[in-house]
PDB file of C-alpha atoms in Angstrom:
ATOM      1  CA  MET A   9     -57.166-123.507 -10.801  1.00 74.00           C
ATOM      2  CA  THR A  10     -53.950-125.248  -8.866  1.00 90.00           C
ATOM      3  CA  VAL A  11     -52.278-125.250  -5.292  1.00 93.00           C
ATOM      4  CA  LEU A  12     -48.751-125.836  -5.249  1.00 95.00           C
ATOM      5  CA  ILE A  13     -47.348-127.385  -2.421  1.00 95.00           C
ATOM      6  CA  LEU A  14     -43.572-127.164  -1.817  1.00 95.00           C
ATOM      7  CA  GLY A  15     -43.066-130.166  -0.130  1.00 91.00           C
ATOM      8  CA  GLY A  16     -40.312-132.343   0.766  1.00 81.00           C
ATOM      9  CA  THR A  17     -40.932-132.237   4.583  1.00 85.00           C
ATOM     10  CA  SER A  18     -43.288-134.144   6.995  1.00 85.00           C
ATOM     11  CA  GLU A  19     -46.036-131.634   7.011  1.00 89.00           C
ATOM     12  CA  ALA A  20     -46.498-131.307   3.235  1.00 89.00           C
ATOM     13  CA  ALA A  21     -47.025-135.552   3.826  1.00 87.00           C
ATOM     14  CA  ALA A  22     -49.430-134.676   6.583  1.00 89.00           C
ATOM     15  CA  LEU A  23     -51.121-131.755   4.588  1.00 90.00           C
ATOM     16  CA  ASP A  24     -51.596-134.122   1.267  1.00 86.00           C
ATOM     17  CA  GLN A  25     -53.491-136.581   3.521  1.00 88.00           C
ATOM     18  CA  LEU A  26     -55.646-133.951   4.815  1.00 89.00           C
ATOM     19  CA  LEU A  27     -56.718-132.321   1.169  1.00 86.00           C
ATOM     20  CA  ALA A  28     -57.013-135.748   0.519  1.00 84.00           C
ATOM     21  CA  GLU A  29     -59.691-136.696   3.305  1.00 85.00           C
ATOM     22  CA  GLN A  30     -61.111-132.689   4.164  1.00 84.00           C
ATOM     23  CA  ALA A  31     -61.126-131.242   0.122  1.00 82.00           C
ATOM     24  CA  PRO A  32     -60.633-133.393  -2.163  1.00 81.00           C
ATOM     25  CA  ASP A  33     -62.409-130.774  -4.780  1.00 81.00           C
ATOM     26  CA  ILE A  34     -58.899-128.773  -4.411  1.00 85.00           C
ATOM     27  CA  ARG A  35     -56.705-129.504  -6.996  1.00 87.00           C
ATOM     28  CA  ALA A  36     -52.938-129.391  -6.104  1.00 89.00           C
ATOM     29  CA  LEU A  37     -50.247-130.666  -6.566  1.00 91.00           C
ATOM     30  CA  ILE A  38     -46.968-131.079  -4.695  1.00 91.00           C
ATOM     31  CA  SER A  39     -43.197-130.141  -5.864  1.00 92.00           C
ATOM     32  CA  LEU A  40     -40.080-132.039  -4.098  1.00 88.00           C
ATOM     33  CA  ALA A  41     -36.642-131.274  -4.939  1.00 80.00           C
ATOM     34  CA  GLY A  42     -35.721-134.742  -5.236  1.00 65.00           C
ATOM     35  CA  HIS A  43     -33.036-135.266  -2.723  1.00 62.00           C
ATOM     36  CA  THR A  44     -34.855-137.695  -1.436  1.00 56.00           C
ATOM     37  CA  VAL A  45     -34.502-140.869  -3.977  1.00 53.00           C
ATOM     38  CA  ASP A  46     -37.167-143.185  -2.148  1.00 52.00           C
ATOM     39  CA  PRO A  47     -39.419-140.464  -0.779  1.00 58.00           C
ATOM     40  CA  ARG A  48     -43.249-140.901   0.951  1.00 62.00           C
ATOM     41  CA  PRO A  49     -46.307-142.475  -1.172  1.00 63.00           C
ATOM     42  CA  LEU A  50     -48.172-139.774  -1.489  1.00 75.00           C
ATOM     43  CA  ASN A  51     -51.572-138.939  -2.570  1.00 80.00           C
ATOM     44  CA  LEU A  52     -51.602-135.153  -4.922  1.00 84.00           C
ATOM     45  CA  PRO A  53     -49.263-136.185  -8.195  1.00 84.00           C
ATOM     46  CA  VAL A  54     -45.921-134.737  -7.542  1.00 87.00           C
ATOM     47  CA  ARG A  55     -43.041-133.182  -9.843  1.00 90.00           C
ATOM     48  CA  THR A  56     -39.184-133.733  -9.160  1.00 88.00           C
ATOM     49  CA  GLY A  57     -36.580-131.130  -9.569  1.00 87.00           C
ATOM     50  CA  GLY A  58     -35.913-127.105  -9.111  1.00 89.00           C
ATOM     51  CA  PHE A  59     -38.177-124.651 -11.235  1.00 94.00           C
ATOM     52  CA  GLY A  60     -34.775-123.184 -12.573  1.00 93.00           C
ATOM     53  CA  GLY A  61     -34.487-119.608 -10.250  1.00 95.00           C
ATOM     54  CA  ILE A  62     -37.194-117.288  -9.823  1.00 97.00           C
ATOM     55  CA  ASP A  63     -37.661-117.265 -13.516  1.00 97.00           C
ATOM     56  CA  GLY A  64     -38.932-120.631 -14.110  1.00 97.00           C
ATOM     57  CA  LEU A  65     -40.521-120.906 -11.335  1.00 97.00           C
ATOM     58  CA  ARG A  66     -42.859-117.498 -12.451  1.00 97.00           C
ATOM     59  CA  ARG A  67     -43.300-119.383 -15.469  1.00 97.00           C
ATOM     60  CA  TYR A  68     -44.108-122.896 -13.761  1.00 96.00           C
ATOM     61  CA  LEU A  69     -47.245-120.725 -11.883  1.00 97.00           C
ATOM     62  CA  VAL A  70     -48.434-118.788 -14.831  1.00 96.00           C
ATOM     63  CA  GLU A  71     -47.756-122.314 -17.039  1.00 95.00           C
ATOM     64  CA  GLN A  72     -49.983-124.372 -14.682  1.00 94.00           C
ATOM     65  CA  GLY A  73     -52.357-121.461 -13.171  1.00 93.00           C
ATOM     66  CA  ILE A  74     -50.989-121.764  -9.821  1.00 95.00           C
ATOM     67  CA  VAL A  75     -53.460-119.667  -7.430  1.00 94.00           C
ATOM     68  CA  ALA A  76     -51.979-120.000  -4.163  1.00 95.00           C
ATOM     69  CA  VAL A  77     -48.573-121.681  -2.835  1.00 97.00           C
ATOM     70  CA  VAL A  78     -47.657-123.231   0.283  1.00 96.00           C
ATOM     71  CA  ASP A  79     -44.412-123.411   1.314  1.00 97.00           C
ATOM     72  CA  ALA A  80     -43.692-126.605   3.424  1.00 94.00           C
ATOM     73  CA  THR A  81     -39.837-127.070   2.863  1.00 93.00           C
ATOM     74  CA  HIS A  82     -37.571-127.901   5.532  1.00 91.00           C
ATOM     75  CA  PRO A  83     -36.469-125.505   8.229  1.00 93.00           C
ATOM     76  CA  PHE A  84     -32.987-125.794   6.484  1.00 93.00           C
ATOM     77  CA  ALA A  85     -33.864-124.853   3.072  1.00 92.00           C
ATOM     78  CA  ALA A  86     -32.357-122.014   2.443  1.00 92.00           C
ATOM     79  CA  ILE A  87     -33.045-121.171  -1.148  1.00 95.00           C
ATOM     80  CA  MET A  88     -36.476-121.862  -2.023  1.00 95.00           C
ATOM     81  CA  PRO A  89     -38.592-119.947   0.358  1.00 97.00           C
ATOM     82  CA  PHE A  90     -36.943-117.127  -1.106  1.00 97.00           C
ATOM     83  CA  HIS A  91     -36.855-118.091  -4.353  1.00 97.00           C
ATOM     84  CA  ALA A  92     -41.802-118.512  -3.926  1.00 97.00           C
ATOM     85  CA  GLU A  93     -41.311-115.208  -2.613  1.00 98.00           C
ATOM     86  CA  ALA A  94     -39.751-113.039  -4.855  1.00 98.00           C
ATOM     87  CA  ALA A  95     -41.762-115.527  -7.605  1.00 98.00           C
ATOM     88  CA  CYS A  96     -45.242-115.106  -5.696  1.00 98.00           C
ATOM     89  CA  LYS A  97     -45.095-111.307  -5.103  1.00 98.00           C
ATOM     90  CA  ALA A  98     -43.946-111.285  -9.102  1.00 98.00           C
ATOM     91  CA  GLU A  99     -46.828-112.577 -10.756  1.00 97.00           C
ATOM     92  CA  GLY A 100     -49.681-111.761  -6.893  1.00 97.00           C
ATOM     93  CA  VAL A 101     -49.967-115.358  -6.531  1.00 97.00           C
ATOM     94  CA  PRO A 102     -50.988-115.864  -2.620  1.00 96.00           C
ATOM     95  CA  LEU A 103     -48.075-117.526  -0.731  1.00 97.00           C
ATOM     96  CA  LEU A 104     -48.157-119.145   3.099  1.00 97.00           C
ATOM     97  CA  ALA A 105     -45.481-120.789   4.672  1.00 97.00           C
ATOM     98  CA  ILE A 106     -45.726-124.158   6.882  1.00 96.00           C
ATOM     99  CA  ARG A 107     -43.026-122.920  10.110  1.00 94.00           C
ATOM    100  CA  ARG A 108     -42.475-125.731  12.829  1.00 91.00           C
ATOM    101  CA  GLY A 109     -41.531-124.414  15.712  1.00 92.00           C
ATOM    102  CA  SER A 110     -37.860-124.525  16.575  1.00 95.00           C
ATOM    103  CA  TRP A 111     -36.684-126.702  19.346  1.00 96.00           C
ATOM    104  CA  LYS A 112     -35.327-124.802  22.837  1.00 96.00           C
ATOM    105  CA  PRO A 113     -32.967-126.458  25.284  1.00 96.00           C
ATOM    106  CA  GLN A 114     -34.392-127.774  28.254  1.00 95.00           C
ATOM    107  CA  ASN A 115     -32.773-128.427  31.829  1.00 96.00           C
ATOM    108  CA  GLY A 116     -30.259-130.467  31.647  1.00 95.00           C
ATOM    109  CA  ASP A 117     -28.959-130.123  28.223  1.00 97.00           C
ATOM    110  CA  ARG A 118     -25.859-129.317  27.272  1.00 97.00           C
ATOM    111  CA  TRP A 119     -26.257-127.369  23.979  1.00 98.00           C
ATOM    112  CA  LYS A 120     -23.916-125.777  22.120  1.00 98.00           C
ATOM    113  CA  SER A 121     -25.731-123.082  18.605  1.00 98.00           C
ATOM    114  CA  VAL A 122     -23.548-122.646  16.043  1.00 98.00           C
ATOM    115  CA  PRO A 123     -24.458-120.887  13.042  1.00 97.00           C
ATOM    116  CA  ASP A 124     -23.221-122.932  10.024  1.00 96.00           C
ATOM    117  CA  ILE A 125     -21.997-126.510   9.691  1.00 97.00           C
ATOM    118  CA  GLN A 126     -18.851-125.093   9.502  1.00 97.00           C
ATOM    119  CA  ALA A 127     -19.425-124.240  12.547  1.00 98.00           C
ATOM    120  CA  ALA A 128     -20.398-127.424  13.966  1.00 98.00           C
ATOM    121  CA  VAL A 129     -16.688-128.636  12.799  1.00 98.00           C
ATOM    122  CA  GLY A 130     -15.113-126.105  14.002  1.00 97.00           C
ATOM    123  CA  ALA A 131     -16.770-126.882  18.103  1.00 98.00           C
ATOM    124  CA  LEU A 132     -15.884-130.527  17.768  1.00 98.00           C
ATOM    125  CA  GLY A 133     -12.647-129.533  18.642  1.00 96.00           C
ATOM    126  CA  THR A 134      -9.364-131.066  18.335  1.00 97.00           C
ATOM    127  CA  GLU A 135      -9.169-133.938  20.911  1.00 97.00           C
ATOM    128  CA  PRO A 136     -10.697-137.644  18.764  1.00 97.00           C
ATOM    129  CA  ARG A 137     -14.235-138.233  19.987  1.00 97.00           C
ATOM    130  CA  ARG A 138     -17.114-140.673  18.995  1.00 98.00           C
ATOM    131  CA  VAL A 139     -19.896-138.060  16.996  1.00 98.00           C
ATOM    132  CA  PHE A 140     -23.310-139.150  16.187  1.00 98.00           C
ATOM    133  CA  LEU A 141     -24.449-136.942  12.986  1.00 98.00           C
ATOM    134  CA  THR A 142     -28.366-136.663  12.380  1.00 97.00           C
ATOM    135  CA  ILE A 143     -27.764-133.831  10.021  1.00 95.00           C
ATOM    136  CA  GLY A 144     -28.509-135.775   6.285  1.00 90.00           C
ATOM    137  CA  ARG A 145     -25.854-136.749   4.265  1.00 91.00           C
ATOM    138  CA  LEU A 146     -25.565-133.527   2.245  1.00 90.00           C
ATOM    139  CA  GLU A 147     -23.722-131.570   4.994  1.00 93.00           C
ATOM    140  CA  LEU A 148     -21.149-134.604   5.906  1.00 96.00           C
ATOM    141  CA  PRO A 149     -18.619-133.068   3.372  1.00 97.00           C
ATOM    142  CA  ALA A 150     -17.383-130.244   5.811  1.00 97.00           C
ATOM    143  CA  PHE A 151     -17.022-133.178   8.421  1.00 97.00           C
ATOM    144  CA  ALA A 152     -13.546-134.688   6.017  1.00 97.00           C
ATOM    145  CA  ASP A 153     -12.030-131.222   7.460  1.00 96.00           C
ATOM    146  CA  ALA A 154     -11.884-133.152  10.887  1.00 97.00           C
ATOM    147  CA  PRO A 155     -10.540-136.533  10.139  1.00 97.00           C
ATOM    148  CA  GLN A 156      -9.238-137.212  13.970  1.00 97.00           C
ATOM    149  CA  HIS A 157     -13.093-137.986  14.697  1.00 97.00           C
ATOM    150  CA  ARG A 158     -15.206-141.496  14.630  1.00 97.00           C
ATOM    151  CA  TYR A 159     -18.740-140.475  13.573  1.00 98.00           C
ATOM    152  CA  LEU A 160     -21.337-142.219  13.405  1.00 98.00           C
ATOM    153  CA  VAL A 161     -23.690-141.705  10.382  1.00 98.00           C
ATOM    154  CA  ARG A 162     -27.767-141.907  10.227  1.00 97.00           C
ATOM    155  CA  ALA A 163     -29.188-140.995   7.135  1.00 93.00           C
ATOM    156  CA  ILE A 164     -32.515-141.423   5.186  1.00 88.00           C
ATOM    157  CA  GLU A 165     -30.173-142.308   2.084  1.00 87.00           C
ATOM    158  CA  PRO A 166     -26.977-144.000   1.404  1.00 91.00           C
ATOM    159  CA  ILE A 167     -24.039-141.148   1.707  1.00 93.00           C
ATOM    160  CA  GLY A 168     -21.962-143.397  -1.119  1.00 92.00           C
ATOM    161  CA  ASP A 169     -18.506-140.956  -0.900  1.00 93.00           C
ATOM    162  CA  ARG A 170     -19.534-137.684   1.105  1.00 94.00           C
ATOM    163  CA  LEU A 171     -17.518-138.726   4.162  1.00 95.00           C
ATOM    164  CA  PRO A 172     -14.578-140.699   2.674  1.00 92.00           C
ATOM    165  CA  LEU A 173     -12.816-141.319   6.381  1.00 92.00           C
ATOM    166  CA  HIS A 174     -11.976-144.148   8.154  1.00 89.00           C
ATOM    167  CA  GLY A 175     -13.791-145.620  11.240  1.00 85.00           C
ATOM    168  CA  VAL A 176     -17.600-143.723   9.787  1.00 96.00           C
ATOM    169  CA  THR A 177     -20.379-146.268  10.843  1.00 96.00           C
ATOM    170  CA  VAL A 178     -22.830-145.332   8.375  1.00 96.00           C
ATOM    171  CA  ILE A 179     -27.067-146.364   9.618  1.00 96.00           C
ATOM    172  CA  GLN A 180     -29.825-145.627   6.853  1.00 93.00           C
ATOM    173  CA  GLN A 181     -32.601-145.418   8.623  1.00 91.00           C
ATOM    174  CA  ARG A 182     -35.934-143.073   8.459  1.00 87.00           C
ATOM    175  CA  GLY A 183     -37.108-141.786  12.343  1.00 85.00           C
ATOM    176  CA  PRO A 184     -39.616-141.515  14.019  1.00 90.00           C
ATOM    177  CA  PHE A 185     -37.392-142.873  16.831  1.00 94.00           C
ATOM    178  CA  ASP A 186     -37.976-143.790  19.678  1.00 95.00           C
ATOM    179  CA  THR A 187     -36.460-142.269  23.288  1.00 97.00           C
ATOM    180  CA  ASP A 188     -35.130-145.288  24.710  1.00 97.00           C
ATOM    181  CA  ASP A 189     -33.872-146.509  21.477  1.00 97.00           C
ATOM    182  CA  GLU A 190     -32.083-143.494  21.031  1.00 98.00           C
ATOM    183  CA  GLU A 191     -30.578-143.844  24.410  1.00 98.00           C
ATOM    184  CA  ASP A 192     -29.825-147.715  23.400  1.00 98.00           C
ATOM    185  CA  LEU A 193     -28.143-146.269  20.784  1.00 98.00           C
ATOM    186  CA  MET A 194     -25.750-144.456  21.865  1.00 98.00           C
ATOM    187  CA  ARG A 195     -24.163-145.935  24.828  1.00 98.00           C
ATOM    188  CA  ARG A 196     -23.575-149.071  22.465  1.00 97.00           C
ATOM    189  CA  GLU A 197     -21.902-146.957  20.335  1.00 97.00           C
ATOM    190  CA  GLY A 198     -19.970-144.731  22.596  1.00 98.00           C
ATOM    191  CA  VAL A 199     -21.507-141.529  21.159  1.00 98.00           C
ATOM    192  CA  GLU A 200     -19.242-138.317  23.293  1.00 98.00           C
ATOM    193  CA  VAL A 201     -21.157-135.823  21.609  1.00 98.00           C
ATOM    194  CA  LEU A 202     -24.156-135.383  18.970  1.00 98.00           C
ATOM    195  CA  VAL A 203     -24.590-132.746  16.284  1.00 98.00           C
ATOM    196  CA  SER A 204     -27.821-131.581  15.162  1.00 97.00           C
ATOM    197  CA  LYS A 205     -29.823-129.398  12.895  1.00 97.00           C
ATOM    198  CA  ASN A 206     -32.358-127.152  15.144  1.00 97.00           C
ATOM    199  CA  SER A 207     -34.804-129.240  12.569  1.00 93.00           C
ATOM    200  CA  GLY A 208     -37.897-128.954  15.598  1.00 93.00           C
ATOM    201  CA  GLY A 209     -40.900-131.423  15.727  1.00 88.00           C
ATOM    202  CA  SER A 210     -41.174-134.089  17.370  1.00 88.00           C
ATOM    203  CA  ALA A 211     -40.614-137.153  14.957  1.00 85.00           C
ATOM    204  CA  THR A 212     -36.253-136.649  15.840  1.00 90.00           C
ATOM    205  CA  ALA A 213     -36.618-134.973  18.945  1.00 94.00           C
ATOM    206  CA  GLY A 214     -36.030-138.462  20.986  1.00 96.00           C
ATOM    207  CA  LYS A 215     -32.173-137.830  20.655  1.00 97.00           C
ATOM    208  CA  LEU A 216     -32.309-134.822  21.889  1.00 98.00           C
ATOM    209  CA  VAL A 217     -34.096-136.534  25.493  1.00 97.00           C
ATOM    210  CA  ALA A 218     -31.539-139.677  24.959  1.00 98.00           C
ATOM    211  CA  ALA A 219     -28.253-136.830  25.203  1.00 98.00           C
ATOM    212  CA  ARG A 220     -30.340-134.692  28.063  1.00 98.00           C
ATOM    213  CA  ARG A 221     -30.130-138.654  29.760  1.00 97.00           C
ATOM    214  CA  LEU A 222     -26.391-139.200  28.938  1.00 98.00           C
ATOM    215  CA  GLY A 223     -25.132-136.077  29.725  1.00 98.00           C
ATOM    216  CA  LEU A 224     -23.824-135.648  26.179  1.00 98.00           C
ATOM    217  CA  PRO A 225     -22.245-132.021  25.057  1.00 98.00           C
ATOM    218  CA  VAL A 226     -25.284-131.662  21.776  1.00 98.00           C
ATOM    219  CA  ILE A 227     -23.993-128.625  19.012  1.00 98.00           C
ATOM    220  CA  MET A 228     -27.113-127.211  17.477  1.00 98.00           C
ATOM    221  CA  VAL A 229     -26.973-126.113  14.134  1.00 98.00           C
ATOM    222  CA  GLU A 230     -29.258-123.165  13.816  1.00 97.00           C
ATOM    223  CA  ARG A 231     -31.548-122.494  11.176  1.00 96.00           C
ATOM    224  CA  PRO A 232     -30.879-120.279   8.476  1.00 95.00           C
ATOM    225  CA  PRO A 233     -32.568-116.932   7.717  1.00 95.00           C
ATOM    226  CA  LYS A 234     -36.403-117.474   6.441  1.00 96.00           C
ATOM    227  CA  PRO A 235     -38.117-114.024   3.920  1.00 97.00           C
ATOM    228  CA  ASP A 236     -40.758-112.416   5.303  1.00 96.00           C
ATOM    229  CA  VAL A 237     -43.602-114.017   4.738  1.00 97.00           C
ATOM    230  CA  GLU A 238     -47.138-115.144   5.604  1.00 97.00           C
ATOM    231  CA  TYR A 239     -46.611-118.301   7.615  1.00 96.00           C
ATOM    232  CA  VAL A 240     -48.982-120.541  10.205  1.00 96.00           C
ATOM    233  CA  ASP A 241     -46.915-123.234  12.082  1.00 92.00           C
ATOM    234  CA  HIS A 242     -49.835-126.204  11.451  1.00 91.00           C
ATOM    235  CA  ILE A 243     -51.121-128.040   8.663  1.00 91.00           C
ATOM    236  CA  ASP A 244     -54.535-127.436  10.014  1.00 92.00           C
ATOM    237  CA  GLN A 245     -54.397-123.875   9.538  1.00 94.00           C
ATOM    238  CA  VAL A 246     -53.890-124.067   5.434  1.00 93.00           C
ATOM    239  CA  LEU A 247     -57.488-125.248   4.784  1.00 91.00           C
ATOM    240  CA  PRO A 248     -58.756-122.252   6.274  1.00 92.00           C
ATOM    241  CA  TRP A 249     -56.707-119.809   5.081  1.00 93.00           C
ATOM    242  CA  LEU A 250     -56.987-121.373   0.816  1.00 90.00           C
ATOM    243  CA  VAL A 251     -60.866-120.040   1.933  1.00 87.00           C
ATOM    244  CA  ALA A 252     -59.662-117.104   2.899  1.00 89.00           C
ATOM    245  CA  GLN A 253     -58.110-116.335  -0.131  1.00 84.00           C
ATOM    246  CA  GLY A 254     -61.872-116.707  -2.033  1.00 80.00           C
ATOM    247  CA  LEU A 255     -59.979-119.576  -4.050  1.00 70.00           C
ATOM    248  CA  PHE A 256     -62.048-122.051  -2.905  1.00 65.00           C
ATOM    249  CA  VAL A 257     -65.155-123.042  -0.515  1.00 58.00           C
ATOM    250  CA  THR A 258     -65.756-125.926   1.519  1.00 55.00           C
ATOM    251  CA  GLU A 259     -68.776-128.314   1.909  1.00 50.00           C
ATOM    252  CA  ARG A 260     -68.252-127.559   5.540  1.00 46.00           C
ATOM    253  CA  GLY A 261     -68.300-123.742   5.336  1.00 44.00           C
ATOM    254  CA  VAL A 262     -64.725-123.734   7.060  1.00 42.00           C
TER     255      VAL A 262
END
């Protein structure tokens, strides 16, 4: 009996460590989409790449003897959560999502919330500005529609030719990021506006505090819709859920 973890997030990595330490008898594997070339090392077996849509995922659940699925995909994963819902429902496999809380504006924040990346591009306006893009590399092509701006891009992977404009500065770096370091970076680079996805979590929240300190506007891209499935907000709730399904019993009787 195998648990399938749909991963690619810090929660998936933390769950990997939790199962290795507290439930080594639970057989589990992590599926990664493959967007990150050099993902964090994990304890559990890893598969990489898509499943081939809902039907492909259904076949995988049956062929691999999957008895439960934990959706620990990124808050901006727009397709896989719905595929997981449909496939698990069709095959009668229990599904639990881990959904970290979103960021909320605080006193002193100058946020403009937008529904998607294209709206973020429009929200920058026509006046040239120094823009700090912290949205990952996959969404960068949209900003080629606003070449008047000077972009500072931070991404885990090389961006290649995804933003083929003059005056683009790239920082290849993986979080977490210290708040004071973020403030120093924004001052040094002359950042005038920050563009961020509302991913939540603590690893990259320092940029928002830094922007607040500096009085900088933030264009915040809100999350896409998610399916109406059972969910928790912390990995510590996953193991008790697995036990509650009647699939496993831990030594501690959790």
